[in-house]
CSV table of C-alpha atoms and ligand atoms in Angstrom, one decimal:
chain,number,residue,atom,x,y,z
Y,133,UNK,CA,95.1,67.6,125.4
Y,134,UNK,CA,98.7,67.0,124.1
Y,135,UNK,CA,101.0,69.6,124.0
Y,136,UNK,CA,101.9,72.1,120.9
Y,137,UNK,CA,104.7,73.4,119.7
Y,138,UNK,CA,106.0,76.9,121.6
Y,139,UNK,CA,105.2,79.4,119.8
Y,140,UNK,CA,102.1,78.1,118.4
Y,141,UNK,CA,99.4,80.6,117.1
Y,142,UNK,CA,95.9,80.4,118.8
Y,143,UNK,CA,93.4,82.7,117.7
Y,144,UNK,CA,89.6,83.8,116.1
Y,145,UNK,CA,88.8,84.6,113.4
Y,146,UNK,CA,85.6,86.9,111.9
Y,147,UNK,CA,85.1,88.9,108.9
Y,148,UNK,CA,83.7,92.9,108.4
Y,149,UNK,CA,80.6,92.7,107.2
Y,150,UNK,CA,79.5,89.8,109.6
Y,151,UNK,CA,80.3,91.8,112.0
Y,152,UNK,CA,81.0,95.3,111.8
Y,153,UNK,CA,77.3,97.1,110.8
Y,154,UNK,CA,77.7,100.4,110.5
Y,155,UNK,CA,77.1,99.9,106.4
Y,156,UNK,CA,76.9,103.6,105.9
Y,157,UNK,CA,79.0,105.3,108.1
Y,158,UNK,CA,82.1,107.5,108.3
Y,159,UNK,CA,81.7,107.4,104.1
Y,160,UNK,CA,81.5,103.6,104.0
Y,161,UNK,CA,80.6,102.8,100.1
Y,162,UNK,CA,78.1,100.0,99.3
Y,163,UNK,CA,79.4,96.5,99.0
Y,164,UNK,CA,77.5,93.5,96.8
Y,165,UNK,CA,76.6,92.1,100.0
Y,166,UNK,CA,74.4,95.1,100.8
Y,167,UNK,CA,72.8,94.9,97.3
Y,168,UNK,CA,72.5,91.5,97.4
Y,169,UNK,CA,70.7,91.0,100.7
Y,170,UNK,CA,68.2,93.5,100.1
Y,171,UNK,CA,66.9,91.3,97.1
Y,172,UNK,CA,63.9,89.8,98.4
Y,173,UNK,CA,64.6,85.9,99.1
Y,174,UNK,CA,68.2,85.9,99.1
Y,175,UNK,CA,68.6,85.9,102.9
Y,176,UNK,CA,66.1,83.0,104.8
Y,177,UNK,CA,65.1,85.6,107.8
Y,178,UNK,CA,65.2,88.9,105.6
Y,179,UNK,CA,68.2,90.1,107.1
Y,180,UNK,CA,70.9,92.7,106.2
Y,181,UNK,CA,74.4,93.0,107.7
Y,182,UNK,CA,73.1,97.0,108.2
Y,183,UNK,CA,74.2,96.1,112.1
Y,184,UNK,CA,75.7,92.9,112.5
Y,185,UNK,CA,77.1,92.6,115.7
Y,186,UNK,CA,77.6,96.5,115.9
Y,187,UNK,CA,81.4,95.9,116.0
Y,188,UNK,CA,82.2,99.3,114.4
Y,189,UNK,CA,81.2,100.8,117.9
Y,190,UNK,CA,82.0,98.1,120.0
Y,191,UNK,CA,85.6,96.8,118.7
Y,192,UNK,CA,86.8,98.4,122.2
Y,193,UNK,CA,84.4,95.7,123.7
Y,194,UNK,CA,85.6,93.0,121.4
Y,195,UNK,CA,89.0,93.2,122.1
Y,196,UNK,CA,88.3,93.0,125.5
Y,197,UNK,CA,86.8,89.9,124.8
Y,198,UNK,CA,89.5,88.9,123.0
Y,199,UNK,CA,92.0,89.7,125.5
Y,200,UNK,CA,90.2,88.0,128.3
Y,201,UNK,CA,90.6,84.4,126.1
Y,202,UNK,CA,94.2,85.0,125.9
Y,203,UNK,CA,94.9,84.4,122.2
Y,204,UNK,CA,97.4,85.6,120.6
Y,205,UNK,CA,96.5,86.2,117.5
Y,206,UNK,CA,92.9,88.0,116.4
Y,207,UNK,CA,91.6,87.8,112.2
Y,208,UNK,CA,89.2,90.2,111.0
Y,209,UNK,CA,88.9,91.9,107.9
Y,210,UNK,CA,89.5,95.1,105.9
Y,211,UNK,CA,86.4,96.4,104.4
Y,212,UNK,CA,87.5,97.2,100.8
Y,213,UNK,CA,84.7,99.9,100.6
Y,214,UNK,CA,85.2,101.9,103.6
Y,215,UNK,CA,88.7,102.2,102.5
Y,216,UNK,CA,87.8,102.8,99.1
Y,217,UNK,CA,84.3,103.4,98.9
Y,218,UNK,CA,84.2,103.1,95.3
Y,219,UNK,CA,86.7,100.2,94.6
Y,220,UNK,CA,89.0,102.7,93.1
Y,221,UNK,CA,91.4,106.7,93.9
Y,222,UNK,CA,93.5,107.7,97.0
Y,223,UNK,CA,92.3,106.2,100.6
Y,224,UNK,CA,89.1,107.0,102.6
Y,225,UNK,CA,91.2,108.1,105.5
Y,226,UNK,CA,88.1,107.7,108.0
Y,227,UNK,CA,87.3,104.4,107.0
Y,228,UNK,CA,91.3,103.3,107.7
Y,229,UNK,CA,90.6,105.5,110.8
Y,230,UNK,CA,88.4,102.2,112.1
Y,231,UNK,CA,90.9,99.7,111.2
Y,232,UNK,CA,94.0,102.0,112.8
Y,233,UNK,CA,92.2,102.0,116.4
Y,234,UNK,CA,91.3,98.6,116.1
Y,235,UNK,CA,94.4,97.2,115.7
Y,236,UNK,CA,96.1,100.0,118.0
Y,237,UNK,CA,93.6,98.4,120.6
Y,238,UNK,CA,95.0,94.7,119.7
Y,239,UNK,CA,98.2,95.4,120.1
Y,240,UNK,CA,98.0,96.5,123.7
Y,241,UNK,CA,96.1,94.1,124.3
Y,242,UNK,CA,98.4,91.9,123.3
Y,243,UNK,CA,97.0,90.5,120.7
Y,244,UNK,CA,98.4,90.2,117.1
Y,245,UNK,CA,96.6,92.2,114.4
Y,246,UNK,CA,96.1,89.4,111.4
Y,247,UNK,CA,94.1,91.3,108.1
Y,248,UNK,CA,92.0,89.7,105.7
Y,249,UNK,CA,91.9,91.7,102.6
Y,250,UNK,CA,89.4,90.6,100.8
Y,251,UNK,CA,86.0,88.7,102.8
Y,252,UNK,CA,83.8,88.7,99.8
Y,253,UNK,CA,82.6,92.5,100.3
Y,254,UNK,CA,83.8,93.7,97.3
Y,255,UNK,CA,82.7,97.6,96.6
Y,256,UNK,CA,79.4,97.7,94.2
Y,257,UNK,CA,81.2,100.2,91.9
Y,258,UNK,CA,83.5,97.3,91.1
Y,259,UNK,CA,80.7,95.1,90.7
Y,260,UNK,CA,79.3,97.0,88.1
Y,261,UNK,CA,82.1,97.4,86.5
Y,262,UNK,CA,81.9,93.3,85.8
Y,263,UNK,CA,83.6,92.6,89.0
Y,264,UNK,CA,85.8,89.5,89.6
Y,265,UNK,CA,84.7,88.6,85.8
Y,266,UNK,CA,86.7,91.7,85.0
Y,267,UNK,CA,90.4,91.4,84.7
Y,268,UNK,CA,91.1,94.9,86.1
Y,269,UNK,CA,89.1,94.4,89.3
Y,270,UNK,CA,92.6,92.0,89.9
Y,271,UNK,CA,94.6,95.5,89.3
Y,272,UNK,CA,91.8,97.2,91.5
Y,273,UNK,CA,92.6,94.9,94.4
Y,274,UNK,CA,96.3,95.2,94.3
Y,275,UNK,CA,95.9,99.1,94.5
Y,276,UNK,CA,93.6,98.7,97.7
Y,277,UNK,CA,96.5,96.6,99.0
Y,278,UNK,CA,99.0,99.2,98.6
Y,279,UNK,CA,96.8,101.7,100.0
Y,280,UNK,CA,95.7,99.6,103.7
Y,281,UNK,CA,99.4,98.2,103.7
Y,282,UNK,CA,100.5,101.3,103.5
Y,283,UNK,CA,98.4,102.4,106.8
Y,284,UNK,CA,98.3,99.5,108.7
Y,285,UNK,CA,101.9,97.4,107.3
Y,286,UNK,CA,103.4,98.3,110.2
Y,287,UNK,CA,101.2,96.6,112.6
Y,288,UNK,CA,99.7,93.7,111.5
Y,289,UNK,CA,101.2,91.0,112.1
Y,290,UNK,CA,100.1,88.5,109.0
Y,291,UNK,CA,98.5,89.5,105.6
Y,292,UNK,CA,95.6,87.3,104.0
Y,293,UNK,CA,95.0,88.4,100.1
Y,294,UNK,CA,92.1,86.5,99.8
Y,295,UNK,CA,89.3,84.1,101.8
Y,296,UNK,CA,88.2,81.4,99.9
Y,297,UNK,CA,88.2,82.7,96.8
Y,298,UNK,CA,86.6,78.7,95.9
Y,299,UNK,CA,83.8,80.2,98.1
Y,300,UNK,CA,83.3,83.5,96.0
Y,301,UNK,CA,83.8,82.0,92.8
Y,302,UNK,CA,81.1,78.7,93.6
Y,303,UNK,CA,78.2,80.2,95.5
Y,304,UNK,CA,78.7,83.6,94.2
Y,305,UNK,CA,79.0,83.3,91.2
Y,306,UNK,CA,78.3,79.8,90.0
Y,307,UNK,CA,75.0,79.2,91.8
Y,308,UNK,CA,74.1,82.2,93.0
Y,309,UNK,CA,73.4,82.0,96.5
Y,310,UNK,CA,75.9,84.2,97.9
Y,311,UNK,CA,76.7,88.0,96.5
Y,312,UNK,CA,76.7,88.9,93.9
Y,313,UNK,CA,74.0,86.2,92.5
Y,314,UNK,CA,75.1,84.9,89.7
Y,315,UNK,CA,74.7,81.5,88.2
Y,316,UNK,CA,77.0,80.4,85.6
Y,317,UNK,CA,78.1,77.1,86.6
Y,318,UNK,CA,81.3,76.6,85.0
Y,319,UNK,CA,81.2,79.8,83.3
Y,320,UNK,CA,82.7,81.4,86.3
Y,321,UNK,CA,86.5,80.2,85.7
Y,322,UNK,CA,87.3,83.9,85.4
Y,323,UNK,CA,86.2,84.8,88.6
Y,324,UNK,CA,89.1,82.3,89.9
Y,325,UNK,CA,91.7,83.0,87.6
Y,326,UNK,CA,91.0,86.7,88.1
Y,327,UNK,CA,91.0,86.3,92.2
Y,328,UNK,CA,94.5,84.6,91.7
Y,329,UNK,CA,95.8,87.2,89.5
Y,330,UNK,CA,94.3,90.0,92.3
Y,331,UNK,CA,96.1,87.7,95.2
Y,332,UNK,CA,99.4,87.8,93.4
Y,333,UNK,CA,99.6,91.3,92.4
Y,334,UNK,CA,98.6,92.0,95.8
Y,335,UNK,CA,101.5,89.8,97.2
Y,336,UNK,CA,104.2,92.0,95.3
Y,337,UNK,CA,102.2,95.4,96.4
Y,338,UNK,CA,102.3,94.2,100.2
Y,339,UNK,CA,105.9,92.9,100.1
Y,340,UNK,CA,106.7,96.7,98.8
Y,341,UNK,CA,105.2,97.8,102.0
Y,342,UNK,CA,105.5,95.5,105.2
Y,343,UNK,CA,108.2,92.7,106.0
Y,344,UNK,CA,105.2,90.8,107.8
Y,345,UNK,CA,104.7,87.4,106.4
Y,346,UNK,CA,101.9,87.4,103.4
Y,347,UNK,CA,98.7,84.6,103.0
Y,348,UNK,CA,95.8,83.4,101.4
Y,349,UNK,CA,93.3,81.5,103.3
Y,350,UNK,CA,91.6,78.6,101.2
Y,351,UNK,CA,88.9,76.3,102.2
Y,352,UNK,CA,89.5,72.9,101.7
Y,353,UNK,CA,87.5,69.3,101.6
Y,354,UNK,CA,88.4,66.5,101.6
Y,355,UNK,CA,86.6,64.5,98.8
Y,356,UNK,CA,84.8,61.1,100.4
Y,357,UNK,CA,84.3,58.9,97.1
Y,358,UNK,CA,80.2,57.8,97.5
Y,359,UNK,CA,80.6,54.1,95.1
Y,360,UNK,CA,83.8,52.7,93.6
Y,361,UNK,CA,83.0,52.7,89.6
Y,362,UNK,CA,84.9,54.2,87.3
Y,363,UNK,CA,82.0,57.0,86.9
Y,364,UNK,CA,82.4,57.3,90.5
Y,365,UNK,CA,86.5,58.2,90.6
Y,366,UNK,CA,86.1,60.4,87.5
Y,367,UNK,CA,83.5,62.7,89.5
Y,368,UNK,CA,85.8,62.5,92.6
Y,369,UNK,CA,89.0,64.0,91.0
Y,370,UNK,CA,87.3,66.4,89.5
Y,371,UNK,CA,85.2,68.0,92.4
Y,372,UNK,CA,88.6,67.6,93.9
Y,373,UNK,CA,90.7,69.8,91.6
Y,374,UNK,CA,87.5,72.5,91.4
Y,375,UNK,CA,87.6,72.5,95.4
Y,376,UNK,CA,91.4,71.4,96.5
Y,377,UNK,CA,93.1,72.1,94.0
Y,378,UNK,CA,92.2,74.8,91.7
Y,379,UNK,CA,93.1,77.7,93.9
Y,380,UNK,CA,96.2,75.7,95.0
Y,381,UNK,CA,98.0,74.2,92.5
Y,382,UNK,CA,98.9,77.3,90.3
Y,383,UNK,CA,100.1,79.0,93.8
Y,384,UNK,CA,102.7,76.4,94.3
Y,385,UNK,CA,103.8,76.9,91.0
Y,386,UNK,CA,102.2,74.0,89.4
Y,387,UNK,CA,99.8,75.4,87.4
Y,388,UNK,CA,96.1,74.9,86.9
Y,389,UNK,CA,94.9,71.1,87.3
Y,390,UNK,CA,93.0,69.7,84.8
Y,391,UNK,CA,89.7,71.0,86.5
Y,392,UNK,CA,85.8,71.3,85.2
Y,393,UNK,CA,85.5,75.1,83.6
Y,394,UNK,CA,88.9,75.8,83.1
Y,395,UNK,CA,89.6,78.2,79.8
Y,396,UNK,CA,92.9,78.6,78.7
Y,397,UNK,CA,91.8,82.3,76.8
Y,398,UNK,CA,91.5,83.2,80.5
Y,399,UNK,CA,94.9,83.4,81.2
Y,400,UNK,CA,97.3,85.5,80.0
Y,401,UNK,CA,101.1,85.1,78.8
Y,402,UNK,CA,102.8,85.7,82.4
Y,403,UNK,CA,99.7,85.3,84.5
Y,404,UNK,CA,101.2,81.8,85.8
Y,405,UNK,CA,104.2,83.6,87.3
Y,406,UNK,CA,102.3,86.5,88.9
Y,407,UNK,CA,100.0,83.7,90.9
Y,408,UNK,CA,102.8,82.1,92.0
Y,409,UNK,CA,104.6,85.0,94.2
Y,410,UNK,CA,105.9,82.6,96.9
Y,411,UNK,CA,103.7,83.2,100.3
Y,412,UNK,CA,105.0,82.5,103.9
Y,413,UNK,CA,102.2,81.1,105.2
Y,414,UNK,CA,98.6,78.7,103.6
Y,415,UNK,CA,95.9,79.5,105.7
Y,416,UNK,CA,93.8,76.3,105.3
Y,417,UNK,CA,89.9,76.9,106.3
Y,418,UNK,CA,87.9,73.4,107.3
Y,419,UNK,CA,84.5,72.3,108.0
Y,420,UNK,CA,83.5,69.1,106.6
Y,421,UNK,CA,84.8,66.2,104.2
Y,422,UNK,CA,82.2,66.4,101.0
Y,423,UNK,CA,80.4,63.0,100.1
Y,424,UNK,CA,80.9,62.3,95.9
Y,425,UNK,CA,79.8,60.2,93.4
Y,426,UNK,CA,79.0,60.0,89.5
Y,427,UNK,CA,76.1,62.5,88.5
Y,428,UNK,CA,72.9,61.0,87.3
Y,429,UNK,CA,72.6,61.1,83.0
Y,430,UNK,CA,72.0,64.9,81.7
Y,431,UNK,CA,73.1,66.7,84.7
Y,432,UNK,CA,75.0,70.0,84.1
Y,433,UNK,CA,77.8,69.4,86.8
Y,434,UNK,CA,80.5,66.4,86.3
Y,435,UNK,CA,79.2,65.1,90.3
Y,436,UNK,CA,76.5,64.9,92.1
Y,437,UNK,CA,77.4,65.4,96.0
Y,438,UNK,CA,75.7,62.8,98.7
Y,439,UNK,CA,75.9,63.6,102.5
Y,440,UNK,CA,78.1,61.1,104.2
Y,441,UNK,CA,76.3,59.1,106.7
Y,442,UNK,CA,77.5,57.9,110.2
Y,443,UNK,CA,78.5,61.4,111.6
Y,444,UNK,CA,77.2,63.7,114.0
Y,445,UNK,CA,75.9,66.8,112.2
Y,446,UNK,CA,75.9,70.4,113.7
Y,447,UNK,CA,72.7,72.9,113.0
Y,448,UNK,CA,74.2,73.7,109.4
Y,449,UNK,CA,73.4,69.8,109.1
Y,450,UNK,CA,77.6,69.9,107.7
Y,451,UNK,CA,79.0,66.5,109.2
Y,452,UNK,CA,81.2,66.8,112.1
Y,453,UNK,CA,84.3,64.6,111.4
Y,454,UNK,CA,87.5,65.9,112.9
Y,455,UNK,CA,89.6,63.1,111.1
Y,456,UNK,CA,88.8,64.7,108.0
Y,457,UNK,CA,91.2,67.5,108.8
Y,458,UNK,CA,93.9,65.0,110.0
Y,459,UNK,CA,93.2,64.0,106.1
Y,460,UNK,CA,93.2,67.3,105.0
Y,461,UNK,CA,96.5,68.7,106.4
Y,462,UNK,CA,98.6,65.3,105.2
Y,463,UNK,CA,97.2,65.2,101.6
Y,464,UNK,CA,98.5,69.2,101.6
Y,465,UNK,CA,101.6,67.6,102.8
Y,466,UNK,CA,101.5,64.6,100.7
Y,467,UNK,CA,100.4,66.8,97.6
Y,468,UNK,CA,103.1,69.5,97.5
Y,469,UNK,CA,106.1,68.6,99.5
Y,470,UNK,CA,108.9,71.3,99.9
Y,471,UNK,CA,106.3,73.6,97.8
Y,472,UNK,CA,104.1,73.8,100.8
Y,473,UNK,CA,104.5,76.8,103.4
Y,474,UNK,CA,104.0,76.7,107.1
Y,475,UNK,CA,100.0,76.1,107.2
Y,476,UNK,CA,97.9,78.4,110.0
Y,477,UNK,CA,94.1,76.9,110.4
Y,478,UNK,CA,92.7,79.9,109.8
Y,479,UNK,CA,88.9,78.9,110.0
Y,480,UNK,CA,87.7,76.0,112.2
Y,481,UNK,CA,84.5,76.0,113.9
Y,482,UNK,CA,80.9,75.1,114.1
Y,483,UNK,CA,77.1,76.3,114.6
Y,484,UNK,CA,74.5,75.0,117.2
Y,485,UNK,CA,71.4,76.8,118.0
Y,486,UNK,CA,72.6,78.3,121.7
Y,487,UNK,CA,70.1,79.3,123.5
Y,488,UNK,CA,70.9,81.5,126.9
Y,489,UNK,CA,69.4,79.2,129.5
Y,490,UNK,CA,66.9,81.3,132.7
Y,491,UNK,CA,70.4,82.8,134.8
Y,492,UNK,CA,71.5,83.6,131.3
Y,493,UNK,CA,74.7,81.3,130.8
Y,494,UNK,CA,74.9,79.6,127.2
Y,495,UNK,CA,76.2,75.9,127.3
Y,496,UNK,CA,77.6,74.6,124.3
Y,497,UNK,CA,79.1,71.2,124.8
Y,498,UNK,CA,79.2,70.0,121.1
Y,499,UNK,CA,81.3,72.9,120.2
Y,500,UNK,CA,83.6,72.5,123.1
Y,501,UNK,CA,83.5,68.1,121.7
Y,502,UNK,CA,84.3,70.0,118.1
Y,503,UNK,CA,86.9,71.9,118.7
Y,504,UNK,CA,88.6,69.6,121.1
Y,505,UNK,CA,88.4,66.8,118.2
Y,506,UNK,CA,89.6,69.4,115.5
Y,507,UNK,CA,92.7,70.4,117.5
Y,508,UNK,CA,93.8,66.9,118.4
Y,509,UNK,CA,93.7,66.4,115.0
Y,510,UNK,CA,95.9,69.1,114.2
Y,511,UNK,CA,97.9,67.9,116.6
Y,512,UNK,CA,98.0,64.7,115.6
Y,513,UNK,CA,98.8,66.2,112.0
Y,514,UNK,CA,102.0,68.3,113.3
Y,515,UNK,CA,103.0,64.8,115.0
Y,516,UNK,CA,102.8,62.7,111.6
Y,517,UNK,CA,105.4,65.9,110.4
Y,518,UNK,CA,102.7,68.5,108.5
Y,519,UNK,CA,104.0,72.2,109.6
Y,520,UNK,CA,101.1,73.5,111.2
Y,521,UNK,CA,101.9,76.4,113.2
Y,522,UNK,CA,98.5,78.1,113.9
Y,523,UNK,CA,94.8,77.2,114.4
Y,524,UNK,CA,91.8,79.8,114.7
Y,525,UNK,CA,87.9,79.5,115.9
Y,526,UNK,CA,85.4,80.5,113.6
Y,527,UNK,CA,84.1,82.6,115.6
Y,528,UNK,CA,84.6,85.0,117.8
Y,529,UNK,CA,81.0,86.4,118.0
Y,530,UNK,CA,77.5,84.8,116.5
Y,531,UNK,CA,77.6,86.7,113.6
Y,532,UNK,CA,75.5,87.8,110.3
Y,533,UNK,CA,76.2,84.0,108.4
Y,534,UNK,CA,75.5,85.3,104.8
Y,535,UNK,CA,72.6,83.5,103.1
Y,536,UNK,CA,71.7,82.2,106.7
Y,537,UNK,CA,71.2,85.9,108.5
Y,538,UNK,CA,71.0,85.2,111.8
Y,539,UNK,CA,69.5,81.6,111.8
Y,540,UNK,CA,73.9,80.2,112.4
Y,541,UNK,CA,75.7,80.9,115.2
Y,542,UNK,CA,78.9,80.2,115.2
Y,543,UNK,CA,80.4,82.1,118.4
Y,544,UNK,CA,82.6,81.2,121.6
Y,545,UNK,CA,80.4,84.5,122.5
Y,546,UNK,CA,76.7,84.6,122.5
Y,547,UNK,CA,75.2,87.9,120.7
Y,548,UNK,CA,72.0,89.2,121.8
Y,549,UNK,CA,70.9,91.1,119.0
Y,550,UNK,CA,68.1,93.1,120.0
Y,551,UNK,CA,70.6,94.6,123.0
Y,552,UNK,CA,74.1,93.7,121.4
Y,553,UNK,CA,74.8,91.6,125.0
Y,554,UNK,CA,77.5,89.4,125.1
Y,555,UNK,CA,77.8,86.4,126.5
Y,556,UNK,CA,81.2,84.2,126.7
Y,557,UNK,CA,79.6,80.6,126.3
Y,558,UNK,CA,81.2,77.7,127.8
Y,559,UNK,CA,83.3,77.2,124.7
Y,560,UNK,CA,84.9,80.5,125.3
Y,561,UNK,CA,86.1,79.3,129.0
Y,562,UNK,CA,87.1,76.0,127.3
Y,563,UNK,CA,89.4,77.8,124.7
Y,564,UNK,CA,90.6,80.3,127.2
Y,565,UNK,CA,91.9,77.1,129.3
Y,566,UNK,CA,93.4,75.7,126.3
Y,567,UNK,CA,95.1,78.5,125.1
Y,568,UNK,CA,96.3,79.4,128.9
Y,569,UNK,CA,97.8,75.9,129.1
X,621,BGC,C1,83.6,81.7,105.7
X,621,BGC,C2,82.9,82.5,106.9
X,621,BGC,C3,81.6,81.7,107.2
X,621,BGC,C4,82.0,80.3,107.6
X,621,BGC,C5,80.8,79.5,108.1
X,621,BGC,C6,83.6,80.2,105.8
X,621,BGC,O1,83.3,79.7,104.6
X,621,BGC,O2,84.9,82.2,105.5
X,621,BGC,O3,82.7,83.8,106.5
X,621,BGC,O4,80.9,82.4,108.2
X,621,BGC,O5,82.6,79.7,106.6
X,621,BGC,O6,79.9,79.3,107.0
């Protein structure tokens, strides 16, 4: 492995309600993801993130973990409901509590404290309310800003407004297979306009309380054009400006692109200037290029995705091609020039089905192959002159994978669920050595 640049970030990432259980303690408030996987076939095992990986209890056992692979940087996030369990009024001051010992425990660990602010858990009450449809829920999140910042801004380390707000806004709330369910294809627009609005407001409510650099982590892909007609370009930019660029492009100050769903009533005199709060750092999350070509006559969506052949696939059957982040980090590059801020990889990672073998070790050789081909490509992106200054696993732990329940694991450490266990996996000794070199 070549070498990076001193000073470069390694870390893990994971996200509350994946992990953290505990749904109802210490005043926690319901989130959509607690409503949402109790409606019967939304989850394929049936599962609820009631438990998870138990983290609330065991965060003392995590950061051990976390300590023992030597990164220097860990990424969880805030739940919004234990700190307001209601989405709105003063702090929950036990559910900051959690968050205040956890990263109290990073930092003597050693480890810097990096908080996501929003991981999709928004409070039911908000939902109700008309959540991210709702202009005011952008308002709501900026207040919920002020109030954690206000705890924790003197500790963390980096700030994340939003992850994958693409994410929230496509399966959410477009096709309905993530919280909160709903499926209105194109009709969803305000759920990104109104995310953007929440991330900027948020900016200028976390700059008022911390000097610590500010983010948003976005998941990119890059767009493999399936066919060369004309058809088949047309349906290539535009899945590209829905997925690249739509939650990009008005950040950097450009404004929307000319993407599919886009309404102009949406967005309000001055809007434009609130997204576009300049941010220290683009946290860039990456799994898999995404195969395109020209929709079939009378289909509702201006594409029709293909999977790409000629890869190896991991147990989410998502393609594993490495070069597509190599792609990914020079089009950012490429795209936005002196607009673009330092970029951290804040998600990068796989699932396999690991299975402990009879002395209870848990091999995981294509992961370890994954992540060594995904970092050489970020390295081989910081050589060709992109400013990449971080990378993080997705995951720390095997954790509660939304739709997916248990079925994905994602981990350098094996969970046992029934018992909790933990088991590092050979991954975890791979990224240890990495990271120790
Ligand atoms: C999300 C994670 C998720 C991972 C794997 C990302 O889109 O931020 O919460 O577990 O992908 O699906």
């Amino acid at each position: 492995m070549p070498d990076f640049p001193a000073g470069f970030r390694w870390g893990v990432s994971t996200s509350a309600y994946q992990i953290e259980g505990a749904t109802t303690v210490d005043g926690r408030g319901p989130s959509i993801w607690d409503t949402f996987a109790r409606e019967p076939g939304r989850i394929v095992d049936g599962s609820t993130g009631d438990e998870a990986c138990d983290h609330y209890h065991r965060h003392a056992e995590d950061t051990a973990l976390l300590a023992g692979l030597g990164v220097s940087a860990y990424r969880f996030s805030v739940a919004w409901p234990r700190v307001q369990p209601t989405g709105a009024g003063p702090a929950h001051a036990a559910g900051l509590d959690f968050y205040d010992r956890l990263v109290d425990g990073l930092l003597a660990a050693g480890v810097d404290p990096v908080a996501t602010l929003f991981h999709w858990d928004l409070p039911q009450a908000l939902e109700d309310a008309g959540g991210w449809l709702n202009r005011d829920t952008a308002a709501r999140f900026a207040e919920y800003a002020d109030l954690t910042a206000a705890r924790l801004g003197d500790r963390v380390k980096l700030w994340i407004t939003l992850n994958e707000p693409f994410i929230h806004m496509s399966l959410g709330h477009g096709i309905g297979t993530h919280a909160p369910g709903r499926m209105l294809l194109f009709d969803a627009f305000p759920v990104a306009h109104h995310q953007l609005l929440g991330h900027g407001l948020a900016v200028a409510a976390l700059r008022a309380r911390t000097a610590s650099p500010v983010a948003i982590a976005n998941n990119y892909s890059p767009v493999r054009q399936v066919g060369d007609t004309d058809a088949d370009r047309a349906a290539a930019q535009a899945y590209d400006a829905l997925h690249n660029r739509l939650f990009t492009d008005p950040l950097l100050g450009r404004g929307y692109p000319d993407a599919p769903g886009l309404d102009p009533a949406v967005i309000h005199d001055g809007d434009l200037d609130v997204l576009a709060a300049p941010i220290d750092v683009l946290g860039v999350n990456y799994y898999n290029p995404t195969g395109i070509r020209a929709p079939e006559e009378g289909s509702p969506l201006p594409f029709e995705m293909v999977p790409l052949d000629g890869y190896p696939r991991t147990a989410f059957d998502w393609p594993v091609a490495p070069d597509g982040l190599r792609e990914l980090l020079l089009q950012l590059h490429d795209r936005y020039g002196d607009a673009l801020p330092p970029i951290q990889v804040t998600e990068s990672g796989c699932a396999y089905d690991d299975v402990p073998d009879a002395q209870g070790r848990v091999d995981d050789p294509e992961r370890i192959a994954y992540l060594d081909g995904h970092v050489r490509a970020v390295h081989e992106a910081i050589t060709a002159g992109v400013p990449v200054t971080g990378y993080f696993v997705w995951s720390l732990l095997d954790n509660w994978e939304w739709a997916e329940g248990f079925t994905k694991r994602f981990g350098l450490v094996h969970v046992d669920y029934p018992t909790q266990r933990r088991t590092p996996k050979s991954s975890y000794a791979w990224f240890r050595d990495l990271v120790r070199r």
